[in-house]
Amino acid sequence: MKVELLSPAGDLERLKIACIYGADAVYIGGYKYNLRANATNFSLSEIKEGCKFAHALGKKVYLTLNIAFHNEDLDLVYDYIKEVVDAGIDAFIVSDLSIVKYIKDNFKVEVHLSTQDSISNYRSVKYLEEEKIDRVVLAREVRRDDIKEIIRKTNMDIEVFIHGAMCTFISGRCALSNYFTNRDSNRGGCAQICRFCFSINSESEPFSMAVKDLNMALYIKDMIAIGVKSFKIEGRMRSPFYLAVVISSYRRIIDAIYSNTLTSNLLNKELKILSRVSNRENSSHFYDKEADVSDQYYSGRGENSNQDYLGIIYKKDNNLYTIRQRNYFKLGDEVEIITPNMDIINFKVTNLYNEKGESISVANQADSIIKISIDKDLPIFSMIRKCYLK
Ligand code: SF4
């Protein structure tokens, strides 16, 4: 069976985009008990709708329930678990062992142990096997040879992170945010303090504790060979555009591996696409070596704003496409259109209309509605971006 490509989804639109751009499964957060309190998150009716949408395409939906539970958090969680099981989710991603036991004792739904538990060795995984856990999301800090040994010595489905932001501290073992901002990072409130700039005194050079993002595109083939079952992308706060680009890129790499058509050309092209959509540098961190100073951002946050995302098509009337605009572009610009069926189409903007149908020469108001006539049959959720491949 093919390895699973697992995407984050911060809301219903992103769930749909992740599914149609090639994810096999998505993970979402409900209104409580997950580590992204600032993501839009899903109401119960949205969970139902998301599950219905994903299941119709043969995809799965996992719900994160992975905060560090304190006594007060337990009051309502049991009712909530029943509600979301009824809504149709396929698995819970859990860190608290009492919640694991409760779900296992009362429901047939799968339980995946969250990376928050920092599982890093085969004996822990063997123990979790005895507890009937269905999958373990390993700590992001586990080396390749240890992943291989864990897979060889257990029968557990192993999931690993392959792309996105990393913690400077081992995930789930950081309380910087609590101390600095009164926001509990293990109950969804992380303010990313590690990316702040600090200085020892007024004369010293400012420094940060942030680390580069993870990018495992070069190691996908190796990880499939050692038996990893699921590849997880980080980022429930990421934009629809980021998800579409990253998911479709990994989709093409995975499919090419299974069809024996992965070439260095294709891999280089995908690396170029992935680096373009990211606003930070990236690294493989702990997989093939010990992470060191080269994986860190000592000075500054190291982030660039990304203005490549120009708009998303959400309605069509023959060849007239209605687009929610994101960043500035104008008549005469050469752009790329990416589509859910993995096409990348070059296009020159030769016409532009505002919502009322009046001709305009620039699209310069984020989130405004514009229309473009394009002589191609493009699916809904196709996206327009600056040219990546020239
Ligand atoms: S402050 Fe940084 S290291 Fe700590 S939990 Fe937040 S992102 Fe992770």
CSV table of C-alpha atoms and ligand atoms in Angstrom, one decimal:
chain,number,residue,atom,x,y,z
A,1,MET,CA,0.0,0.0,0.0
A,2,LYS,CA,1.2,3.5,-0.8
A,3,VAL,CA,2.5,5.7,1.9
A,4,GLU,CA,-0.1,8.2,3.2
A,5,LEU,CA,0.4,11.9,2.6
A,6,LEU,CA,-1.2,13.7,5.5
A,7,SER,CA,-2.1,17.4,5.4
A,8,PRO,CA,-3.1,20.0,7.9
A,9,ALA,CA,-6.4,21.8,7.4
A,10,GLY,CA,-7.2,24.9,9.5
A,11,ASP,CA,-10.7,25.2,8.2
A,12,LEU,CA,-13.2,23.7,5.8
A,13,GLU,CA,-11.9,25.4,2.7
A,14,ARG,CA,-8.4,24.2,3.4
A,15,LEU,CA,-9.6,20.7,4.1
A,16,LYS,CA,-11.2,20.7,0.6
A,17,ILE,CA,-8.1,22.1,-1.0
A,18,ALA,CA,-5.8,19.6,0.7
A,19,CYS,CA,-8.0,16.7,-0.4
A,20,ILE,CA,-8.2,17.8,-4.0
A,21,TYR,CA,-4.5,18.8,-4.3
A,22,GLY,CA,-3.5,15.2,-3.4
A,23,ALA,CA,-3.5,14.6,0.4
A,24,ASP,CA,-4.7,11.1,1.4
A,25,ALA,CA,-5.8,12.3,4.8
A,26,VAL,CA,-6.1,15.6,6.7
A,27,TYR,CA,-5.8,16.5,10.4
A,28,ILE,CA,-8.0,19.1,11.8
A,29,GLY,CA,-8.8,20.7,15.2
A,30,GLY,CA,-12.1,21.1,16.8
A,31,TYR,CA,-13.1,24.1,18.9
A,32,LYS,CA,-11.1,22.8,21.9
A,33,TYR,CA,-8.4,20.5,23.0
A,34,ASN,CA,-6.0,21.0,20.1
A,35,LEU,CA,-2.6,22.8,19.9
A,36,ARG,CA,-3.7,25.6,17.5
A,37,ALA,CA,-6.1,27.8,19.5
A,38,ASN,CA,-5.5,30.6,16.9
A,39,ALA,CA,-6.5,28.5,13.9
A,40,THR,CA,-10.1,29.0,12.7
A,41,ASN,CA,-10.8,25.4,13.8
A,42,PHE,CA,-13.9,23.3,13.0
A,43,SER,CA,-17.4,23.4,14.5
A,44,LEU,CA,-19.2,20.1,14.8
A,45,SER,CA,-21.3,20.7,11.7
A,46,GLU,CA,-18.1,21.6,9.8
A,47,ILE,CA,-16.4,18.4,11.0
A,48,LYS,CA,-19.4,16.5,9.6
A,49,GLU,CA,-19.3,18.4,6.3
A,50,GLY,CA,-15.5,17.9,6.1
A,51,CYS,CA,-15.8,14.2,6.8
A,52,LYS,CA,-18.5,13.8,4.1
A,53,PHE,CA,-16.4,15.7,1.6
A,54,ALA,CA,-13.2,13.8,2.3
A,55,HIS,CA,-14.9,10.3,2.5
A,56,ALA,CA,-16.5,10.9,-0.9
A,57,LEU,CA,-13.0,11.2,-2.3
A,58,GLY,CA,-11.7,8.2,-0.4
A,59,LYS,CA,-9.7,10.4,2.0
A,60,LYS,CA,-9.6,10.3,5.8
A,61,VAL,CA,-10.0,12.9,8.5
A,62,TYR,CA,-8.1,12.8,11.8
A,63,LEU,CA,-9.0,15.1,14.8
A,64,THR,CA,-6.3,16.5,17.1
A,65,LEU,CA,-7.0,16.1,20.8
A,66,ASN,CA,-3.4,16.6,21.8
A,67,ILE,CA,-3.2,19.4,24.4
A,68,ALA,CA,-1.7,18.6,27.8
A,69,PHE,CA,-4.9,17.9,29.6
A,70,HIS,CA,-5.3,19.5,33.1
A,71,ASN,CA,-8.1,18.4,35.5
A,72,GLU,CA,-10.4,21.2,34.3
A,73,ASP,CA,-10.0,20.2,30.7
A,74,LEU,CA,-11.5,16.8,31.4
A,75,ASP,CA,-15.0,18.0,32.4
A,76,LEU,CA,-16.5,18.1,28.9
A,77,VAL,CA,-14.1,16.1,26.8
A,78,TYR,CA,-15.9,12.8,27.0
A,79,ASP,CA,-19.1,14.2,25.6
A,80,TYR,CA,-17.1,15.9,22.9
A,81,ILE,CA,-15.3,12.7,21.9
A,82,LYS,CA,-18.7,11.0,21.3
A,83,GLU,CA,-19.9,13.9,19.3
A,84,VAL,CA,-17.0,13.9,16.9
A,85,VAL,CA,-17.0,10.2,16.5
A,86,ASP,CA,-20.6,10.5,15.5
A,87,ALA,CA,-19.6,13.3,13.1
A,88,GLY,CA,-17.5,10.7,11.2
A,89,ILE,CA,-13.8,11.2,12.0
A,90,ASP,CA,-11.5,8.4,11.2
A,91,ALA,CA,-9.0,8.8,14.0
A,92,PHE,CA,-8.0,10.9,17.0
A,93,ILE,CA,-4.5,12.3,17.4
A,94,VAL,CA,-4.0,12.1,21.2
A,95,SER,CA,-1.3,12.7,23.7
A,96,ASP,CA,-2.9,12.1,27.1
A,97,LEU,CA,-2.9,8.4,28.0
A,98,SER,CA,-6.1,8.5,30.0
A,99,ILE,CA,-7.9,9.9,26.9
A,100,VAL,CA,-6.3,7.2,24.8
A,101,LYS,CA,-7.7,4.5,27.1
A,102,TYR,CA,-11.1,6.1,27.2
A,103,ILE,CA,-11.4,6.2,23.4
A,104,LYS,CA,-10.0,2.6,23.1
A,105,ASP,CA,-12.4,1.3,25.7
A,106,ASN,CA,-15.5,3.0,24.3
A,107,PHE,CA,-15.2,3.4,20.5
A,108,LYS,CA,-13.9,1.6,17.5
A,109,VAL,CA,-12.2,4.6,16.0
A,110,GLU,CA,-8.4,4.6,15.5
A,111,VAL,CA,-6.1,6.4,18.0
A,112,HIS,CA,-2.8,7.9,16.9
A,113,LEU,CA,-0.3,8.9,19.6
A,114,SER,CA,0.7,12.5,19.0
A,115,THR,CA,4.3,13.7,18.5
A,116,GLN,CA,3.7,15.6,21.8
A,117,ASP,CA,4.6,12.4,23.5
A,118,SER,CA,8.1,12.5,22.0
A,119,ILE,CA,8.2,8.8,21.3
A,120,SER,CA,11.8,8.1,20.2
A,121,ASN,CA,12.6,4.4,20.8
A,122,TYR,CA,11.2,0.9,19.9
A,123,ARG,CA,10.5,-0.2,23.5
A,124,SER,CA,8.1,2.7,24.0
A,125,VAL,CA,6.5,1.8,20.7
A,126,LYS,CA,6.2,-1.9,21.7
A,127,TYR,CA,4.5,-0.8,24.9
A,128,LEU,CA,2.0,1.3,22.9
A,129,GLU,CA,1.4,-1.7,20.6
A,130,GLU,CA,0.3,-3.7,23.7
A,131,GLU,CA,-2.0,-0.8,24.6
A,132,LYS,CA,-3.6,-1.2,21.1
A,133,ILE,CA,-2.6,2.2,19.8
A,134,ASP,CA,-3.0,2.2,16.0
A,135,ARG,CA,-0.3,4.6,15.0
A,136,VAL,CA,2.6,6.5,16.6
A,137,VAL,CA,3.6,9.9,15.3
A,138,LEU,CA,7.3,9.9,16.2
A,139,ALA,CA,9.2,12.8,17.8
A,140,ARG,CA,10.6,15.1,15.1
A,141,GLU,CA,14.0,14.7,16.6
A,142,VAL,CA,14.4,10.9,15.8
A,143,ARG,CA,17.3,9.9,13.5
A,144,ARG,CA,16.9,7.8,10.4
A,145,ASP,CA,18.6,4.7,11.8
A,146,ASP,CA,16.4,4.9,14.9
A,147,ILE,CA,13.2,5.2,12.8
A,148,LYS,CA,14.4,2.2,10.8
A,149,GLU,CA,15.0,0.2,14.0
A,150,ILE,CA,11.7,1.1,15.5
A,151,ILE,CA,9.9,-0.1,12.3
A,152,ARG,CA,12.0,-3.3,12.2
A,153,LYS,CA,11.3,-4.2,15.8
A,154,THR,CA,7.6,-3.4,16.0
A,155,ASN,CA,4.4,-3.8,14.0
A,156,MET,CA,3.3,-0.3,14.6
A,157,ASP,CA,2.3,2.1,11.9
A,158,ILE,CA,4.8,4.9,12.0
A,159,GLU,CA,4.1,8.5,11.0
A,160,VAL,CA,6.8,11.2,10.6
A,161,PHE,CA,6.8,14.9,9.9
A,162,ILE,CA,8.3,15.7,6.5
A,163,HIS,CA,7.7,19.4,6.1
A,164,GLY,CA,7.1,22.7,7.9
A,165,ALA,CA,8.0,24.5,11.1
A,166,MET,CA,10.0,22.9,13.9
A,167,CYS,CA,10.2,23.7,17.6
A,168,THR,CA,13.6,24.6,19.0
A,169,PHE,CA,12.8,22.6,22.0
A,170,ILE,CA,11.5,19.0,21.7
A,171,SER,CA,7.9,19.4,20.7
A,172,GLY,CA,5.7,19.6,23.8
A,173,ARG,CA,8.6,20.2,26.1
A,174,CYS,CA,8.6,24.0,25.9
A,175,ALA,CA,7.0,26.6,28.2
A,176,LEU,CA,8.6,29.7,26.8
A,177,SER,CA,5.3,31.0,25.7
A,178,ASN,CA,3.8,30.5,29.2
A,179,TYR,CA,6.5,32.5,30.9
A,180,PHE,CA,6.7,35.3,28.3
A,181,THR,CA,3.1,35.8,27.3
A,182,ASN,CA,0.9,33.9,29.7
A,183,ARG,CA,-0.1,31.7,26.8
A,184,ASP,CA,0.2,27.9,27.4
A,185,SER,CA,2.0,26.4,24.4
A,186,ASN,CA,0.8,23.0,25.4
A,187,ARG,CA,-2.8,24.1,25.4
A,188,GLY,CA,-2.8,25.7,22.0
A,189,GLY,CA,-1.4,29.1,22.8
A,190,CYS,CA,2.3,29.1,21.6
A,191,ALA,CA,3.3,32.7,20.7
A,192,GLN,CA,6.5,31.4,19.0
A,193,ILE,CA,8.8,33.0,21.5
A,194,CYS,CA,11.8,31.2,20.1
A,195,ARG,CA,11.5,33.4,17.0
A,196,PHE,CA,11.7,36.6,19.0
A,197,CYS,CA,14.9,38.7,19.0
A,198,PHE,CA,16.7,38.9,22.4
A,199,SER,CA,19.8,40.7,23.5
A,200,ILE,CA,21.9,40.3,26.6
A,201,ASN,CA,22.3,44.1,27.1
A,202,SER,CA,21.8,47.3,25.0
A,203,GLU,CA,25.2,46.9,23.3
A,204,SER,CA,25.0,43.2,22.4
A,205,GLU,CA,23.9,41.9,19.0
A,206,PRO,CA,20.3,40.6,19.0
A,207,PHE,CA,19.8,36.9,18.6
A,208,SER,CA,17.0,34.5,18.3
A,209,MET,CA,16.5,30.8,19.2
A,210,ALA,CA,14.6,29.9,16.1
A,211,VAL,CA,15.4,27.0,13.8
A,212,LYS,CA,14.9,26.5,10.1
A,213,ASP,CA,11.9,24.7,8.7
A,214,LEU,CA,11.9,21.0,7.9
A,215,ASN,CA,12.0,19.8,4.3
A,216,MET,CA,12.4,16.1,3.7
A,217,ALA,CA,11.8,16.0,-0.1
A,218,LEU,CA,15.3,14.5,-0.7
A,219,TYR,CA,14.6,11.7,1.7
A,220,ILE,CA,11.1,10.6,0.7
A,221,LYS,CA,12.3,7.6,-1.3
A,222,ASP,CA,14.5,6.5,1.6
A,223,MET,CA,11.7,6.8,4.2
A,224,ILE,CA,9.3,4.8,2.0
A,225,ALA,CA,12.1,2.1,1.7
A,226,ILE,CA,12.5,1.8,5.5
A,227,GLY,CA,8.7,1.5,5.9
A,228,VAL,CA,7.3,4.8,7.2
A,229,LYS,CA,3.5,4.6,6.8
A,230,SER,CA,2.5,8.2,6.8
A,231,PHE,CA,4.1,11.5,5.9
A,232,LYS,CA,2.8,14.5,7.8
A,233,ILE,CA,3.0,18.2,6.7
A,234,GLU,CA,3.0,20.7,9.6
A,235,GLY,CA,0.8,23.8,9.5
A,236,ARG,CA,-2.9,24.2,10.4
A,237,MET,CA,-2.4,28.0,10.2
A,238,ARG,CA,-0.9,27.9,6.7
A,239,SER,CA,-2.7,29.5,3.8
A,240,PRO,CA,-4.7,27.5,1.2
A,241,PHE,CA,-2.0,28.5,-1.4
A,242,TYR,CA,0.8,27.1,0.8
A,243,LEU,CA,-1.1,23.8,1.2
A,244,ALA,CA,-1.9,23.5,-2.5
A,245,VAL,CA,1.7,24.0,-3.5
A,246,VAL,CA,3.3,21.8,-0.8
A,247,ILE,CA,0.8,19.0,-1.0
A,248,SER,CA,0.9,18.8,-4.8
A,249,SER,CA,4.6,18.9,-4.8
A,250,TYR,CA,5.0,15.9,-2.4
A,251,ARG,CA,2.2,14.2,-4.3
A,252,ARG,CA,4.2,14.3,-7.5
A,253,ILE,CA,7.3,13.1,-5.7
A,254,ILE,CA,5.5,10.2,-4.0
A,255,ASP,CA,3.7,9.1,-7.2
A,256,ALA,CA,6.9,9.3,-9.2
A,257,ILE,CA,8.6,7.0,-6.7
A,258,TYR,CA,5.9,4.4,-6.9
A,259,SER,CA,5.8,4.6,-10.7
A,260,ASN,CA,9.6,4.5,-10.9
A,261,THR,CA,9.8,7.8,-12.7
A,262,LEU,CA,11.5,9.9,-10.2
A,263,THR,CA,14.4,11.7,-11.8
A,264,SER,CA,16.8,14.3,-10.5
A,265,ASN,CA,15.2,16.8,-12.8
A,266,LEU,CA,11.8,16.3,-11.3
A,267,LEU,CA,13.2,16.4,-7.8
A,268,ASN,CA,15.1,19.6,-8.4
A,269,LYS,CA,12.0,21.1,-9.9
A,270,GLU,CA,10.0,20.2,-6.8
A,271,LEU,CA,12.7,21.5,-4.5
A,272,LYS,CA,12.6,24.8,-6.3
A,273,ILE,CA,8.8,25.0,-5.9
A,274,LEU,CA,9.0,24.1,-2.2
A,275,SER,CA,11.7,26.6,-1.5
A,276,ARG,CA,9.8,29.3,-3.3
A,277,VAL,CA,6.6,28.8,-1.3
A,278,SER,CA,8.4,28.7,2.0
A,279,ASN,CA,9.1,32.0,3.8
A,280,ARG,CA,12.1,30.5,5.7
A,281,GLU,CA,15.2,28.5,4.9
A,282,ASN,CA,14.9,24.7,5.4
A,283,SER,CA,16.9,21.7,6.5
A,284,SER,CA,16.5,18.0,7.2
A,285,HIS,CA,17.4,18.6,10.8
A,286,PHE,CA,17.8,15.4,12.8
A,287,TYR,CA,17.2,12.8,10.0
A,288,ASP,CA,20.6,12.3,8.6
A,289,LYS,CA,22.9,14.0,11.1
A,290,GLU,CA,22.9,15.8,14.4
A,291,ALA,CA,21.1,19.1,14.1
A,292,ASP,CA,23.6,21.9,14.7
A,293,VAL,CA,24.1,25.7,14.3
A,294,SER,CA,23.7,25.5,10.6
A,295,ASP,CA,20.0,24.5,11.2
A,296,GLN,CA,19.4,27.5,13.4
A,297,TYR,CA,18.6,31.2,12.9
A,298,TYR,CA,20.9,32.8,15.4
A,299,SER,CA,20.3,36.4,14.1
A,300,GLY,CA,16.8,37.4,13.5
A,301,ARG,CA,13.6,35.6,12.5
A,302,GLY,CA,14.8,34.8,9.0
A,303,GLU,CA,11.3,35.2,7.5
A,304,ASN,CA,10.4,36.8,4.2
A,305,SER,CA,6.8,37.7,3.3
A,306,ASN,CA,5.6,35.7,0.4
A,307,GLN,CA,3.6,37.6,-2.2
A,308,ASP,CA,3.5,34.8,-4.8
A,309,TYR,CA,-0.1,33.9,-4.2
A,310,LEU,CA,-2.2,36.0,-6.6
A,311,GLY,CA,-5.6,34.5,-6.3
A,312,ILE,CA,-7.9,31.5,-6.1
A,313,ILE,CA,-10.7,30.5,-8.6
A,314,TYR,CA,-13.9,29.8,-6.8
A,315,LYS,CA,-16.5,30.2,-9.5
A,316,LYS,CA,-16.7,29.7,-13.2
A,317,ASP,CA,-19.1,30.6,-15.9
A,318,ASN,CA,-17.9,29.0,-19.1
A,319,ASN,CA,-14.4,30.6,-19.5
A,320,LEU,CA,-15.1,33.6,-17.2
A,321,TYR,CA,-13.5,32.8,-13.8
A,322,THR,CA,-14.3,34.5,-10.6
A,323,ILE,CA,-11.2,34.9,-8.4
A,324,ARG,CA,-10.6,35.9,-4.8
A,325,GLN,CA,-7.5,38.1,-5.3
A,326,ARG,CA,-4.6,37.8,-2.8
A,327,ASN,CA,-1.6,39.9,-4.0
A,328,TYR,CA,-1.0,42.6,-6.6
A,329,PHE,CA,-0.8,41.7,-10.3
A,330,LYS,CA,-1.7,43.5,-13.5
A,331,LEU,CA,-2.5,43.3,-17.1
A,332,GLY,CA,0.5,42.0,-19.1
A,333,ASP,CA,1.9,39.9,-16.2
A,334,GLU,CA,3.1,36.3,-17.0
A,335,VAL,CA,1.7,34.0,-14.2
A,336,GLU,CA,1.3,30.3,-13.5
A,337,ILE,CA,-2.0,28.6,-12.8
A,338,ILE,CA,-1.8,25.5,-10.7
A,339,THR,CA,-4.7,23.1,-10.7
A,340,PRO,CA,-5.9,20.2,-8.5
A,341,ASN,CA,-5.1,17.7,-11.2
A,342,MET,CA,-1.4,18.8,-10.9
A,343,ASP,CA,-1.2,20.8,-14.1
A,344,ILE,CA,1.0,23.9,-14.1
A,345,ILE,CA,-0.2,26.3,-16.8
A,346,ASN,CA,1.7,29.4,-18.0
A,347,PHE,CA,-0.7,32.3,-18.7
A,348,LYS,CA,-0.4,35.9,-19.7
A,349,VAL,CA,-3.0,38.2,-18.1
A,350,THR,CA,-4.7,39.9,-21.1
A,351,ASN,CA,-8.0,40.9,-19.4
A,352,LEU,CA,-9.1,41.8,-15.9
A,353,TYR,CA,-12.5,42.8,-14.6
A,354,ASN,CA,-13.8,43.9,-11.2
A,355,GLU,CA,-16.8,42.3,-9.5
A,356,LYS,CA,-19.2,44.4,-11.5
A,357,GLY,CA,-17.7,43.4,-14.8
A,358,GLU,CA,-15.9,46.6,-15.5
A,359,SER,CA,-12.4,46.5,-17.1
A,360,ILE,CA,-9.5,47.2,-14.8
A,361,SER,CA,-5.8,47.2,-15.4
A,362,VAL,CA,-4.5,46.2,-11.9
A,363,ALA,CA,-5.7,43.8,-9.2
A,364,ASN,CA,-4.4,45.5,-6.1
A,365,GLN,CA,-6.8,45.0,-3.2
A,366,ALA,CA,-6.3,41.8,-1.2
A,367,ASP,CA,-9.5,39.7,-0.9
A,368,SER,CA,-11.3,41.6,-3.5
A,369,ILE,CA,-13.3,39.7,-6.1
A,370,ILE,CA,-12.1,40.0,-9.7
A,371,LYS,CA,-12.9,38.1,-12.9
A,372,ILE,CA,-10.6,36.9,-15.7
A,373,SER,CA,-11.5,35.3,-19.0
A,374,ILE,CA,-9.2,32.3,-19.5
A,375,ASP,CA,-9.3,30.2,-22.6
A,376,LYS,CA,-8.9,26.9,-20.6
A,377,ASP,CA,-11.1,24.5,-18.7
A,378,LEU,CA,-9.9,25.0,-15.1
A,379,PRO,CA,-11.4,23.4,-12.0
A,380,ILE,CA,-12.6,25.3,-9.0
A,381,PHE,CA,-9.8,25.9,-6.5
A,382,SER,CA,-7.2,26.3,-9.2
A,383,MET,CA,-4.8,29.0,-8.1
A,384,ILE,CA,-2.8,31.8,-9.8
A,385,ARG,CA,0.7,32.5,-8.6
A,386,LYS,CA,3.8,34.3,-9.9
A,387,CYS,CA,6.0,32.2,-12.2
A,388,TYR,CA,8.0,29.6,-10.3
A,389,LEU,CA,9.5,27.6,-13.1
A,390,LYS,CA,11.1,30.1,-15.5
B,1,SF4,S1,8.1,28.9,21.6
B,1,SF4,FE1,9.1,27.9,19.9
B,1,SF4,S2,10.0,26.0,20.7
B,1,SF4,FE2,8.5,26.8,22.2
B,1,SF4,S3,6.6,25.6,21.7
B,1,SF4,FE3,6.6,27.6,20.6
B,1,SF4,S4,7.4,27.2,18.5
B,1,SF4,FE4,8.0,25.5,19.9
